[in-house]
C-alpha cells in the first residue's frame, strides 16, 4: 500500500461537532466489506458497504485518529476518486484526515468467523471513544493498521492536519486577532493608573513561555523585570492575571521563587510584589503545593516566599496534584467508565479510587479561596505552584469564572482561554499529546486543561443560567485541545507558535467558532446575564461525574437530547409568544388611537 | 397538651449543618401541639412536624448552651443550641413524647382540619377508585373475574375486599391456596396487560412444611397460566436473594413444580452457579421426598426466578449508613464514595430496578404472566409489581395514574405503612425505607426518561413527606381492614385531592404524552446510571444544591406560555371587535 501523506487527503467538509452519540443504524448486509462495531455493548454492530457510508455512519464528533483510519481503509479497499466526490456532496460529515494521535492503537488479528480472513483493528481515541473495525482480508487490515499507525504518530508538528486544512467556510473574523493583549488591557481601563503593558519579553528572551506583552505594575521598569525573571522559575516573573474592578484588588501569577536551600532573595521581586499592594493592605500568596512539597523544591533550587522578606503577605499552601498523578487518575476513571459489566460496589470503589472528583474538589476549593480573598477580604493575591503553567492557571482562570461575569460569556471565555492558557504558556502540545488510553508513562502528559473544563462544567451545572455557553462548548474545547484541524492549540507557548508561523499557516479555532451558525450550537438558551459573584458548592454531594465527556460513548443520550430540545422549544416558543403579544398590544393601541382620532372631530 | 412544658424559648441558635465556620441563626423556638417552629431574626420560619421527628438527641452542654439535634424522617437535620439547659431538657422531653404517639387517634390526621365539609371530604376519598382502575386495565373479562372470597376479610386480613382472580379458579381452590400461603396472601391479580393478555400476580411465600404440597395452590398457579392465552409459560419471581431462601427452595423442588430456566440475558452470570446449585438442591429435595426424580408434567410450564432484593432489616441499616456518611461535616470525596459504596444503598436500588425490568420484559417481550412474591408479599413484592407496571403502562406515569398505582399496589395490598414509617411508638425493627426506595427508583427513571413522566421530582418528594406526616389518612394503618376500623374516611382527609389542587407545582414541563406514549420503558441499569439522590437526602440542605434550577425556570416559562396564549387570544378578539366597530361606523 502506498504511504499516504496528509496533503493528499485534505478533502474537508465543515467540521461540526455536535453532542450526543448519533449512530445511524444501517441494515445488516453480510456481503458488505467493512464491519464497524462500536466497542460498547449498547449499540448494534454496523455494517457498511462503501467508504462513503462508512463515513456517513461515523458519528460527527470524532477526533483525528478516527479519520486517519478511514483514510487508510478508503484508499486501500475502494477507489478514491468518485468517493471523494460523493463525500463533498454529503453534508455534515466530520471527516478529518491527517495527523491525529491515537492514544493507543491495538491490532488484533482474529480467526475469521466466515469465509476469508478477517482482521480486527481496535482504535482507542483521545476523546475516550473505542471503535473496532473488522476488515476482511488480512493484508488489507495490516495495511490499514500501518497507515493509521503512521498517520497518528507523526514526528513533526508541521505535518499535522492544521497545516493542510483548508476551511470550507467564509472567515468573518480572523480568530488570530480576536484577543490581542492590547485590547484585553483596555478592558481594564480603571487599572491603567497602576498597571502598564510591558514589551520586555518582545523577543521571548526574558521568559520563553510568556507572550511578548504582559501587564505589570507601573512602578516597576523593564530592567527590574529582567532581574525578577532570573529569580522566578522559567523566568516567569509575577504578572497581572485579573483585576477586580469592584475593589481594585488583583490576581497575579508567576513561577516559584528560586530561593534554593540558602534562602536566596531578590529585592526587585519583593519590590514588584509589594508595589501591587495599596498602603496598609495585606495580600495572600497561594502556593498550589502542600508545604512539604514546596520545601522539597528548595533542594532543586526552587522554593517559596519567606514571610520575613514579604512581611505584608500571608502564604497559604493548597494541594493540587500535577502531571502523572492527574494522568493516572484520568486513565483509571475512563477505564472504569468503559466497563459496563461491573457491579455497583465495584463501580463506586473505582470511581473513588480514580480520585478524579477529589482533584476537581481540590481545584475548585483553591479557586474559591482565591476568589474569596479578593472579593470578601479585599486582598490581592499571587498564585504559583512550581512552573506556574498548570495548577496556577487552573486557579487563576476558575477564580475569574467565579468573580467576573464577562468570563462566563462565550467571547469572554474564549478571551480567558487565550489569556490564561494559551498566552500564559500552558504547554498544550506536551499535556495533550496522549489521552486516557496511553500506557507510556511520559512525564509531560496530563489532563490539566480537561480538569479545568470539568470544573467549569461543575459551576455551570450549579449556575445553569449564568453562562452564555452550554456544555457542548466545553466538550468542543476539550476535543480541539487534544486534536484539531485548527492551529490554536498547537505548540507549548507563544514563542513556539510564532516560530511555527501558525497565524500564517493555519486557521484559528476562533475563526470557525465565532461564526453565527456555529455559535448557535454553543449558546445556552437559559442565559441571563448575572453580574454577581457565583460561589459554587464544593461538597462531594454537589460534584458530579461529567457524563457528557466520560459516559458519552458508553450509553445512549437519546432521551436526554430530546428533553434538551424540548426545553429549547419551550424557550423559543416563549420568546415568540412575547413578541406576538407585544406586537398585538401595539397594534391595538394604534387602533384605539385611530379610533380616538375618528371620534374626536 | 400535657406533654408540653415550655412553649417558647428565646435566643436559640440554629446551626448550619455543613458550614465549617459554624454559621448560625439566632431566633425563637416555639413548641405547638403539632409542630416545632423556629423563627429567625429575618422572620424566616422553619416548621417541623412532630411526626417527622425520627430522633431527638441532647448533646453535652457547651459554653454557648445546650445542643439539641433533631433528625427527621424527611431527612431534615437541625442542630439547635438552647441557652439554658433546663429549657433544652423540657423541649427534649416534650419532643420525645410528641414524636412517638401510642395510639392512632393521637396522630395529626385526626385533628387536621382543612375546612372542608363532609361531602367534600368524601368526594376526596372517592377520587381514586380501584374498581375503575381494574376496568381500565380490562378486567373483569373472559379470563379474570372479581372474587368475593375476601369480601369480609375472612381469607386474608391484609388484602383488600375486592380481589381479581382467574375465572377458572373456584372458591375452594382459593381458600385452599390461601391456607398454604403465609398470612393467607394467595396469588391474585395486580396488573393486567390488555394487549399482551398477560398478568402480574402477587402473593406471599408458601408455608414451608418439609414435604408440604398443596394441590389447590398448584391449581391456582395453573389457572393463572391458563388465563393467559398468549403464552402458557409463566414466571414465578421470588424477589429475595437465593441464599436467604434455600430451605424454602428445597421444598419447592420437593413438590416438584419448579424448573429453573433462565431466559433473559441479564441473568447470564448467575447461570453457572445456578445449575450447580440446582443439582445439589434437587438431590437434597428428592432425598427428602423419597423420590428419585421429578415429574416433569408438574412443573413444565413454570419458570422460576430469584432476583435478590434484600429484606427490610438490611435496607434499614443501609439507609442509616448512608445518612451517617452524608451527614458528615467537611466530607471528602473519597469518604463520600466509599461510604456510598459500603452503605450498599445504590446496590439495593439497582436490585429493585433490575427485578422490575425483568418483570416488564417477561410481559412485554414474552407475553408471559408473572407471579411475584417475597416473604409476606407486602414489601419487595409491592416494589417490584408497582415499578414493573410503571415501566409497562404510561398511565402510571401521569399524576393521577401514579396515585392509583400507589393506592393499588401499596395501600390496598397492605404495605404496612404505619409500621414501616414508624407512625406509632412501636417495634423499631419494623421500620424500613421500602417505599422510599420505590420513590427513588421512580426518580432514577425520571432522570433517564425526562419526558416520560407527567410529574416532577417535587411530586415524589411531597408524597414522601406525607407518608410520614400523618397529616392525611391515606398512609395511616397497615392494611385496608385496619383503616376501615379506624374510620379514616370519616375522620381524616385524603392526600390526593390536595395534591391535585396543587397540580401546577408537580407538572413536568418537558412531559410529552406522545413521545413515549405506548412505549415500555427500558432503563439502562449499568451501574454508572445510578446516582446519589441529593434532592431527597439533602432536600433541606440548600447550600448543596444548584443555585439556579433549570427545572423551575422551564416550569414557570411553560405556565407563562399558557398565559401568553390566552393574552394573544384576548388581544386578537379585542382587535377584531375594534376593527368591527370601526367598519360598522359610517
JSON list of N, CA and C in Angstrom, two decimals, chain A residues 337 342-345 347 349 352 355 357-358 462-466 537 539-542 555 559-560 562 567 570 573-574 578 588 591 595 598, chain B residues 326 331 333-334 337-338 341 347 447 449 451 516 527-529 534 538 543-544 547-548 550 553-554 557 560-561 565 568 575 578 582 585:
[
{"chain": "A", "resi": 337, "resn": "UNK", "atom": "N", "xyz": [-15.22, 3.83, 33.55]},
{"chain": "A", "resi": 337, "resn": "UNK", "atom": "CA", "xyz": [-16.43, 4.24, 32.83]},
{"chain": "A", "resi": 337, "resn": "UNK", "atom": "C", "xyz": [-16.70, 3.32, 31.63]},
{"chain": "A", "resi": 342, "resn": "UNK", "atom": "N", "xyz": [-19.38, -4.14, 35.43]},
{"chain": "A", "resi": 342, "resn": "UNK", "atom": "CA", "xyz": [-19.07, -4.17, 36.85]},
{"chain": "A", "resi": 342, "resn": "UNK", "atom": "C", "xyz": [-20.31, -3.88, 37.71]},
{"chain": "A", "resi": 343, "resn": "UNK", "atom": "N", "xyz": [-20.31, -4.49, 38.88]},
{"chain": "A", "resi": 343, "resn": "UNK", "atom": "CA", "xyz": [-21.46, -4.26, 39.76]},
{"chain": "A", "resi": 343, "resn": "UNK", "atom": "C", "xyz": [-21.30, -2.91, 40.46]},
{"chain": "A", "resi": 344, "resn": "UNK", "atom": "N", "xyz": [-22.33, -2.57, 41.24]},
{"chain": "A", "resi": 344, "resn": "UNK", "atom": "CA", "xyz": [-22.39, -1.25, 41.84]},
{"chain": "A", "resi": 344, "resn": "UNK", "atom": "C", "xyz": [-21.20, -0.98, 42.76]},
{"chain": "A", "resi": 345, "resn": "UNK", "atom": "N", "xyz": [-20.87, -1.96, 43.58]},
{"chain": "A", "resi": 345, "resn": "UNK", "atom": "CA", "xyz": [-19.78, -1.73, 44.54]},
{"chain": "A", "resi": 345, "resn": "UNK", "atom": "C", "xyz": [-18.48, -1.45, 43.83]},
{"chain": "A", "resi": 347, "resn": "UNK", "atom": "N", "xyz": [-18.06, -0.34, 40.77]},
{"chain": "A", "resi": 347, "resn": "UNK", "atom": "CA", "xyz": [-18.11, 0.97, 40.09]},
{"chain": "A", "resi": 347, "resn": "UNK", "atom": "C", "xyz": [-17.82, 2.09, 41.06]},
{"chain": "A", "resi": 349, "resn": "UNK", "atom": "N", "xyz": [-16.31, 1.96, 43.94]},
{"chain": "A", "resi": 349, "resn": "UNK", "atom": "CA", "xyz": [-14.97, 1.96, 44.52]},
{"chain": "A", "resi": 349, "resn": "UNK", "atom": "C", "xyz": [-13.95, 2.39, 43.46]},
{"chain": "A", "resi": 352, "resn": "UNK", "atom": "N", "xyz": [-14.15, 6.11, 43.13]},
{"chain": "A", "resi": 352, "resn": "UNK", "atom": "CA", "xyz": [-13.44, 6.71, 44.25]},
{"chain": "A", "resi": 352, "resn": "UNK", "atom": "C", "xyz": [-11.94, 6.61, 44.04]},
{"chain": "A", "resi": 355, "resn": "UNK", "atom": "N", "xyz": [-9.90, 9.04, 41.97]},
{"chain": "A", "resi": 355, "resn": "UNK", "atom": "CA", "xyz": [-9.59, 10.34, 42.59]},
{"chain": "A", "resi": 355, "resn": "UNK", "atom": "C", "xyz": [-9.92, 11.53, 41.72]},
{"chain": "A", "resi": 357, "resn": "UNK", "atom": "N", "xyz": [-12.70, 13.12, 41.06]},
{"chain": "A", "resi": 357, "resn": "UNK", "atom": "CA", "xyz": [-13.55, 14.14, 41.69]},
{"chain": "A", "resi": 357, "resn": "UNK", "atom": "C", "xyz": [-12.85, 14.80, 42.88]},
{"chain": "A", "resi": 358, "resn": "UNK", "atom": "N", "xyz": [-11.90, 14.08, 43.47]},
{"chain": "A", "resi": 358, "resn": "UNK", "atom": "CA", "xyz": [-11.10, 14.70, 44.53]},
{"chain": "A", "resi": 358, "resn": "UNK", "atom": "C", "xyz": [-10.27, 15.84, 43.94]},
{"chain": "A", "resi": 462, "resn": "UNK", "atom": "N", "xyz": [-24.20, 24.20, 38.50]},
{"chain": "A", "resi": 462, "resn": "UNK", "atom": "CA", "xyz": [-24.77, 24.82, 39.69]},
{"chain": "A", "resi": 462, "resn": "UNK", "atom": "C", "xyz": [-25.39, 26.18, 39.39]},
{"chain": "A", "resi": 463, "resn": "UNK", "atom": "N", "xyz": [-24.92, 26.79, 38.31]},
{"chain": "A", "resi": 463, "resn": "UNK", "atom": "CA", "xyz": [-25.48, 28.09, 37.89]},
{"chain": "A", "resi": 463, "resn": "UNK", "atom": "C", "xyz": [-25.86, 28.01, 36.42]},
{"chain": "A", "resi": 464, "resn": "UNK", "atom": "N", "xyz": [-26.86, 27.21, 36.11]},
{"chain": "A", "resi": 464, "resn": "UNK", "atom": "CA", "xyz": [-27.14, 26.91, 34.69]},
{"chain": "A", "resi": 464, "resn": "UNK", "atom": "C", "xyz": [-27.59, 28.11, 33.88]},
{"chain": "A", "resi": 465, "resn": "UNK", "atom": "N", "xyz": [-27.93, 29.22, 34.53]},
{"chain": "A", "resi": 465, "resn": "UNK", "atom": "CA", "xyz": [-28.40, 30.38, 33.77]},
{"chain": "A", "resi": 465, "resn": "UNK", "atom": "C", "xyz": [-27.34, 31.47, 33.67]},
{"chain": "A", "resi": 466, "resn": "UNK", "atom": "N", "xyz": [-26.23, 31.28, 34.33]},
{"chain": "A", "resi": 466, "resn": "UNK", "atom": "CA", "xyz": [-25.25, 32.37, 34.40]},
{"chain": "A", "resi": 466, "resn": "UNK", "atom": "C", "xyz": [-24.16, 32.28, 33.34]},
{"chain": "A", "resi": 537, "resn": "UNK", "atom": "N", "xyz": [-20.77, 25.29, 45.25]},
{"chain": "A", "resi": 537, "resn": "UNK", "atom": "CA", "xyz": [-20.60, 24.38, 46.38]},
{"chain": "A", "resi": 537, "resn": "UNK", "atom": "C", "xyz": [-19.57, 23.33, 45.99]},
{"chain": "A", "resi": 539, "resn": "UNK", "atom": "N", "xyz": [-18.98, 20.65, 48.06]},
{"chain": "A", "resi": 539, "resn": "UNK", "atom": "CA", "xyz": [-19.26, 19.43, 48.82]},
{"chain": "A", "resi": 539, "resn": "UNK", "atom": "C", "xyz": [-19.33, 18.25, 47.86]},
{"chain": "A", "resi": 540, "resn": "UNK", "atom": "N", "xyz": [-18.87, 17.08, 48.30]},
{"chain": "A", "resi": 540, "resn": "UNK", "atom": "CA", "xyz": [-18.89, 15.92, 47.40]},
{"chain": "A", "resi": 540, "resn": "UNK", "atom": "C", "xyz": [-20.28, 15.63, 46.84]},
{"chain": "A", "resi": 541, "resn": "UNK", "atom": "N", "xyz": [-21.31, 15.96, 47.64]},
{"chain": "A", "resi": 541, "resn": "UNK", "atom": "CA", "xyz": [-22.67, 15.70, 47.17]},
{"chain": "A", "resi": 541, "resn": "UNK", "atom": "C", "xyz": [-23.05, 16.63, 46.03]},
{"chain": "A", "resi": 542, "resn": "UNK", "atom": "N", "xyz": [-22.32, 17.73, 45.89]},
{"chain": "A", "resi": 542, "resn": "UNK", "atom": "CA", "xyz": [-22.65, 18.70, 44.86]},
{"chain": "A", "resi": 542, "resn": "UNK", "atom": "C", "xyz": [-21.86, 18.49, 43.58]},
{"chain": "A", "resi": 555, "resn": "UNK", "atom": "N", "xyz": [-23.24, 5.08, 26.52]},
{"chain": "A", "resi": 555, "resn": "UNK", "atom": "CA", "xyz": [-24.67, 4.93, 26.68]},
{"chain": "A", "resi": 555, "resn": "UNK", "atom": "C", "xyz": [-25.36, 5.91, 25.74]},
{"chain": "A", "resi": 559, "resn": "UNK", "atom": "N", "xyz": [-32.74, 10.16, 24.93]},
{"chain": "A", "resi": 559, "resn": "UNK", "atom": "CA", "xyz": [-33.84, 10.77, 25.67]},
{"chain": "A", "resi": 559, "resn": "UNK", "atom": "C", "xyz": [-33.43, 12.10, 26.30]},
{"chain": "A", "resi": 560, "resn": "UNK", "atom": "N", "xyz": [-32.19, 12.16, 26.73]},
{"chain": "A", "resi": 560, "resn": "UNK", "atom": "CA", "xyz": [-31.71, 13.41, 27.32]},
{"chain": "A", "resi": 560, "resn": "UNK", "atom": "C", "xyz": [-31.63, 14.49, 26.25]},
{"chain": "A", "resi": 562, "resn": "UNK", "atom": "N", "xyz": [-33.39, 14.65, 23.51]},
{"chain": "A", "resi": 562, "resn": "UNK", "atom": "CA", "xyz": [-34.76, 15.04, 23.15]},
{"chain": "A", "resi": 562, "resn": "UNK", "atom": "C", "xyz": [-35.33, 16.00, 24.19]},
{"chain": "A", "resi": 567, "resn": "UNK", "atom": "N", "xyz": [-36.78, 21.52, 25.82]},
{"chain": "A", "resi": 567, "resn": "UNK", "atom": "CA", "xyz": [-36.55, 22.70, 26.66]},
{"chain": "A", "resi": 567, "resn": "UNK", "atom": "C", "xyz": [-36.28, 23.92, 25.78]},
{"chain": "A", "resi": 570, "resn": "UNK", "atom": "N", "xyz": [-39.46, 25.19, 24.28]},
{"chain": "A", "resi": 570, "resn": "UNK", "atom": "CA", "xyz": [-40.30, 25.96, 25.21]},
{"chain": "A", "resi": 570, "resn": "UNK", "atom": "C", "xyz": [-39.78, 27.39, 25.31]},
{"chain": "A", "resi": 573, "resn": "UNK", "atom": "N", "xyz": [-40.47, 29.22, 22.03]},
{"chain": "A", "resi": 573, "resn": "UNK", "atom": "CA", "xyz": [-41.90, 29.48, 21.96]},
{"chain": "A", "resi": 573, "resn": "UNK", "atom": "C", "xyz": [-42.27, 30.67, 22.83]},
{"chain": "A", "resi": 574, "resn": "UNK", "atom": "N", "xyz": [-41.65, 30.71, 24.00]},
{"chain": "A", "resi": 574, "resn": "UNK", "atom": "CA", "xyz": [-41.90, 31.81, 24.93]},
{"chain": "A", "resi": 574, "resn": "UNK", "atom": "C", "xyz": [-41.52, 33.15, 24.30]},
{"chain": "A", "resi": 578, "resn": "UNK", "atom": "N", "xyz": [-44.11, 36.16, 23.37]},
{"chain": "A", "resi": 578, "resn": "UNK", "atom": "CA", "xyz": [-43.93, 37.51, 23.93]},
{"chain": "A", "resi": 578, "resn": "UNK", "atom": "C", "xyz": [-43.88, 38.55, 22.84]},
{"chain": "A", "resi": 588, "resn": "UNK", "atom": "N", "xyz": [-53.14, 47.16, 18.77]},
{"chain": "A", "resi": 588, "resn": "UNK", "atom": "CA", "xyz": [-54.39, 47.52, 19.42]},
{"chain": "A", "resi": 588, "resn": "UNK", "atom": "C", "xyz": [-54.36, 48.98, 19.85]},
{"chain": "A", "resi": 591, "resn": "UNK", "atom": "N", "xyz": [-54.86, 51.07, 16.89]},
{"chain": "A", "resi": 591, "resn": "UNK", "atom": "CA", "xyz": [-56.27, 51.07, 16.51]},
{"chain": "A", "resi": 591, "resn": "UNK", "atom": "C", "xyz": [-57.07, 52.00, 17.41]},
{"chain": "A", "resi": 595, "resn": "UNK", "atom": "N", "xyz": [-59.11, 55.15, 16.47]},
{"chain": "A", "resi": 595, "resn": "UNK", "atom": "CA", "xyz": [-60.49, 55.22, 16.89]},
{"chain": "A", "resi": 595, "resn": "UNK", "atom": "C", "xyz": [-60.76, 56.57, 17.55]},
{"chain": "A", "resi": 598, "resn": "UNK", "atom": "N", "xyz": [-60.82, 59.30, 15.12]},
{"chain": "A", "resi": 598, "resn": "UNK", "atom": "CA", "xyz": [-62.08, 59.35, 14.35]},
{"chain": "A", "resi": 598, "resn": "UNK", "atom": "C", "xyz": [-63.22, 59.95, 15.18]},
{"chain": "B", "resi": 326, "resn": "UNK", "atom": "N", "xyz": [-23.42, 10.88, 54.70]},
{"chain": "B", "resi": 326, "resn": "UNK", "atom": "CA", "xyz": [-23.62, 12.17, 54.07]},
{"chain": "B", "resi": 326, "resn": "UNK", "atom": "C", "xyz": [-23.95, 13.27, 55.07]},
{"chain": "B", "resi": 331, "resn": "UNK", "atom": "N", "xyz": [-16.97, 16.55, 54.57]},
{"chain": "B", "resi": 331, "resn": "UNK", "atom": "CA", "xyz": [-16.81, 15.23, 53.96]},
{"chain": "B", "resi": 331, "resn": "UNK", "atom": "C", "xyz": [-15.88, 15.31, 52.75]},
{"chain": "B", "resi": 333, "resn": "UNK", "atom": "N", "xyz": [-14.33, 13.70, 49.15]},
{"chain": "B", "resi": 333, "resn": "UNK", "atom": "CA", "xyz": [-14.92, 12.97, 48.03]},
{"chain": "B", "resi": 333, "resn": "UNK", "atom": "C", "xyz": [-14.75, 11.47, 48.24]},
{"chain": "B", "resi": 334, "resn": "UNK", "atom": "N", "xyz": [-13.56, 11.09, 48.69]},
{"chain": "B", "resi": 334, "resn": "UNK", "atom": "CA", "xyz": [-13.31, 9.66, 48.85]},
{"chain": "B", "resi": 334, "resn": "UNK", "atom": "C", "xyz": [-14.18, 9.05, 49.95]},
{"chain": "B", "resi": 337, "resn": "UNK", "atom": "N", "xyz": [-17.72, 8.59, 48.53]},
{"chain": "B", "resi": 337, "resn": "UNK", "atom": "CA", "xyz": [-17.94, 7.45, 47.64]},
{"chain": "B", "resi": 337, "resn": "UNK", "atom": "C", "xyz": [-17.71, 6.12, 48.33]},
{"chain": "B", "resi": 338, "resn": "UNK", "atom": "N", "xyz": [-16.75, 6.06, 49.25]},
{"chain": "B", "resi": 338, "resn": "UNK", "atom": "CA", "xyz": [-16.58, 4.77, 49.93]},
{"chain": "B", "resi": 338, "resn": "UNK", "atom": "C", "xyz": [-17.77, 4.54, 50.87]},
{"chain": "B", "resi": 341, "resn": "UNK", "atom": "N", "xyz": [-20.62, 3.41, 48.78]},
{"chain": "B", "resi": 341, "resn": "UNK", "atom": "CA", "xyz": [-20.42, 2.01, 48.40]},
{"chain": "B", "resi": 341, "resn": "UNK", "atom": "C", "xyz": [-20.73, 1.09, 49.58]},
{"chain": "B", "resi": 347, "resn": "UNK", "atom": "N", "xyz": [-26.74, -0.18, 45.43]},
{"chain": "B", "resi": 347, "resn": "UNK", "atom": "CA", "xyz": [-26.81, -1.58, 45.01]},
{"chain": "B", "resi": 347, "resn": "UNK", "atom": "C", "xyz": [-28.23, -2.10, 45.21]},
{"chain": "B", "resi": 447, "resn": "UNK", "atom": "N", "xyz": [-34.95, 10.50, 35.61]},
{"chain": "B", "resi": 447, "resn": "UNK", "atom": "CA", "xyz": [-33.67, 11.02, 35.16]},
{"chain": "B", "resi": 447, "resn": "UNK", "atom": "C", "xyz": [-33.29, 10.44, 33.79]},
{"chain": "B", "resi": 449, "resn": "UNK", "atom": "N", "xyz": [-35.50, 9.11, 31.62]},
{"chain": "B", "resi": 449, "resn": "UNK", "atom": "CA", "xyz": [-36.55, 9.41, 30.64]},
{"chain": "B", "resi": 449, "resn": "UNK", "atom": "C", "xyz": [-37.23, 10.73, 31.04]},
{"chain": "B", "resi": 451, "resn": "UNK", "atom": "N", "xyz": [-38.84, 12.90, 29.65]},
{"chain": "B", "resi": 451, "resn": "UNK", "atom": "CA", "xyz": [-40.11, 13.33, 29.06]},
{"chain": "B", "resi": 451, "resn": "UNK", "atom": "C", "xyz": [-41.23, 12.32, 29.27]},
{"chain": "B", "resi": 516, "resn": "UNK", "atom": "N", "xyz": [-43.44, 8.96, 24.36]},
{"chain": "B", "resi": 516, "resn": "UNK", "atom": "CA", "xyz": [-43.25, 7.63, 24.92]},
{"chain": "B", "resi": 516, "resn": "UNK", "atom": "C", "xyz": [-44.59, 7.06, 25.35]},
{"chain": "B", "resi": 527, "resn": "UNK", "atom": "N", "xyz": [-24.18, 0.21, 36.20]},
{"chain": "B", "resi": 527, "resn": "UNK", "atom": "CA", "xyz": [-24.02, 0.87, 37.49]},
{"chain": "B", "resi": 527, "resn": "UNK", "atom": "C", "xyz": [-23.86, 2.39, 37.41]},
{"chain": "B", "resi": 528, "resn": "UNK", "atom": "N", "xyz": [-23.16, 2.87, 36.37]},
{"chain": "B", "resi": 528, "resn": "UNK", "atom": "CA", "xyz": [-22.90, 4.32, 36.36]},
{"chain": "B", "resi": 528, "resn": "UNK", "atom": "C", "xyz": [-24.16, 5.16, 36.17]},
{"chain": "B", "resi": 529, "resn": "UNK", "atom": "N", "xyz": [-25.28, 4.52, 35.86]},
{"chain": "B", "resi": 529, "resn": "UNK", "atom": "CA", "xyz": [-26.52, 5.29, 35.72]},
{"chain": "B", "resi": 529, "resn": "UNK", "atom": "C", "xyz": [-27.14, 5.65, 37.06]},
{"chain": "B", "resi": 534, "resn": "UNK", "atom": "N", "xyz": [-29.51, 13.54, 45.67]},
{"chain": "B", "resi": 534, "resn": "UNK", "atom": "CA", "xyz": [-29.25, 14.65, 46.57]},
{"chain": "B", "resi": 534, "resn": "UNK", "atom": "C", "xyz": [-30.52, 15.39, 46.96]},
{"chain": "B", "resi": 538, "resn": "UNK", "atom": "N", "xyz": [-30.81, 15.33, 50.79]},
{"chain": "B", "resi": 538, "resn": "UNK", "atom": "CA", "xyz": [-30.35, 16.64, 51.28]},
{"chain": "B", "resi": 538, "resn": "UNK", "atom": "C", "xyz": [-31.37, 17.71, 50.94]},
{"chain": "B", "resi": 543, "resn": "UNK", "atom": "N", "xyz": [-27.58, 24.61, 50.75]},
{"chain": "B", "resi": 543, "resn": "UNK", "atom": "CA", "xyz": [-26.25, 25.02, 50.29]},
{"chain": "B", "resi": 543, "resn": "UNK", "atom": "C", "xyz": [-25.63, 24.01, 49.33]},
{"chain": "B", "resi": 544, "resn": "UNK", "atom": "N", "xyz": [-26.15, 22.78, 49.36]},
{"chain": "B", "resi": 544, "resn": "UNK", "atom": "CA", "xyz": [-25.56, 21.76, 48.50]},
{"chain": "B", "resi": 544, "resn": "UNK", "atom": "C", "xyz": [-26.18, 21.74, 47.10]},
{"chain": "B", "resi": 547, "resn": "UNK", "atom": "N", "xyz": [-27.62, 26.61, 42.44]},
{"chain": "B", "resi": 547, "resn": "UNK", "atom": "CA", "xyz": [-28.20, 27.86, 42.87]},
{"chain": "B", "resi": 547, "resn": "UNK", "atom": "C", "xyz": [-29.31, 28.32, 41.94]},
{"chain": "B", "resi": 548, "resn": "UNK", "atom": "N", "xyz": [-29.32, 27.78, 40.74]},
{"chain": "B", "resi": 548, "resn": "UNK", "atom": "CA", "xyz": [-30.39, 28.12, 39.81]},
{"chain": "B", "resi": 548, "resn": "UNK", "atom": "C", "xyz": [-30.98, 26.81, 39.32]},
{"chain": "B", "resi": 550, "resn": "UNK", "atom": "N", "xyz": [-32.93, 24.90, 36.52]},
{"chain": "B", "resi": 550, "resn": "UNK", "atom": "CA", "xyz": [-33.42, 24.90, 35.14]},
{"chain": "B", "resi": 550, "resn": "UNK", "atom": "C", "xyz": [-34.88, 24.49, 35.14]},
{"chain": "B", "resi": 553, "resn": "UNK", "atom": "N", "xyz": [-37.31, 27.19, 36.10]},
{"chain": "B", "resi": 553, "resn": "UNK", "atom": "CA", "xyz": [-37.40, 28.22, 35.07]},
{"chain": "B", "resi": 553, "resn": "UNK", "atom": "C", "xyz": [-38.29, 27.74, 33.93]},
{"chain": "B", "resi": 554, "resn": "UNK", "atom": "N", "xyz": [-38.03, 26.50, 33.50]},
{"chain": "B", "resi": 554, "resn": "UNK", "atom": "CA", "xyz": [-38.81, 25.96, 32.39]},
{"chain": "B", "resi": 554, "resn": "UNK", "atom": "C", "xyz": [-40.27, 25.80, 32.80]},
{"chain": "B", "resi": 557, "resn": "UNK", "atom": "N", "xyz": [-41.85, 29.10, 32.74]},
{"chain": "B", "resi": 557, "resn": "UNK", "atom": "CA", "xyz": [-41.98, 29.56, 31.37]},
{"chain": "B", "resi": 557, "resn": "UNK", "atom": "C", "xyz": [-43.17, 28.87, 30.71]},
{"chain": "B", "resi": 560, "resn": "UNK", "atom": "N", "xyz": [-46.14, 30.54, 31.89]},
{"chain": "B", "resi": 560, "resn": "UNK", "atom": "CA", "xyz": [-46.22, 31.85, 31.26]},
{"chain": "B", "resi": 560, "resn": "UNK", "atom": "C", "xyz": [-46.70, 31.72, 29.82]},
{"chain": "B", "resi": 561, "resn": "UNK", "atom": "N", "xyz": [-46.22, 30.67, 29.15]},
{"chain": "B", "resi": 561, "resn": "UNK", "atom": "CA", "xyz": [-46.64, 30.46, 27.76]},
{"chain": "B", "resi": 561, "resn": "UNK", "atom": "C", "xyz": [-48.15, 30.30, 27.67]},
{"chain": "B", "resi": 565, "resn": "UNK", "atom": "N", "xyz": [-50.58, 32.70, 25.58]},
{"chain": "B", "resi": 565, "resn": "UNK", "atom": "CA", "xyz": [-51.50, 32.21, 24.56]},
{"chain": "B", "resi": 565, "resn": "UNK", "atom": "C", "xyz": [-52.89, 32.81, 24.77]},
{"chain": "B", "resi": 568, "resn": "UNK", "atom": "N", "xyz": [-52.92, 36.46, 23.88]},
{"chain": "B", "resi": 568, "resn": "UNK", "atom": "CA", "xyz": [-52.97, 36.68, 22.42]},
{"chain": "B", "resi": 568, "resn": "UNK", "atom": "C", "xyz": [-54.40, 36.55, 21.93]},
{"chain": "B", "resi": 575, "resn": "UNK", "atom": "N", "xyz": [-59.00, 43.23, 19.23]},
{"chain": "B", "resi": 575, "resn": "UNK", "atom": "CA", "xyz": [-58.64, 43.90, 17.98]},
{"chain": "B", "resi": 575, "resn": "UNK", "atom": "C", "xyz": [-59.76, 43.77, 16.97]},
{"chain": "B", "resi": 578, "resn": "UNK", "atom": "N", "xyz": [-62.67, 45.91, 17.77]},
{"chain": "B", "resi": 578, "resn": "UNK", "atom": "CA", "xyz": [-62.38, 47.31, 17.49]},
{"chain": "B", "resi": 578, "resn": "UNK", "atom": "C", "xyz": [-62.50, 47.58, 15.99]},
{"chain": "B", "resi": 582, "resn": "UNK", "atom": "N", "xyz": [-65.18, 49.85, 13.96]},
{"chain": "B", "resi": 582, "resn": "UNK", "atom": "CA", "xyz": [-64.78, 50.92, 13.04]},
{"chain": "B", "resi": 582, "resn": "UNK", "atom": "C", "xyz": [-65.44, 50.76, 11.68]},
{"chain": "B", "resi": 585, "resn": "UNK", "atom": "N", "xyz": [-69.00, 51.70, 11.77]},
{"chain": "B", "resi": 585, "resn": "UNK", "atom": "CA", "xyz": [-69.25, 53.13, 11.86]},
{"chain": "B", "resi": 585, "resn": "UNK", "atom": "C", "xyz": [-69.14, 53.76, 10.46]}
]
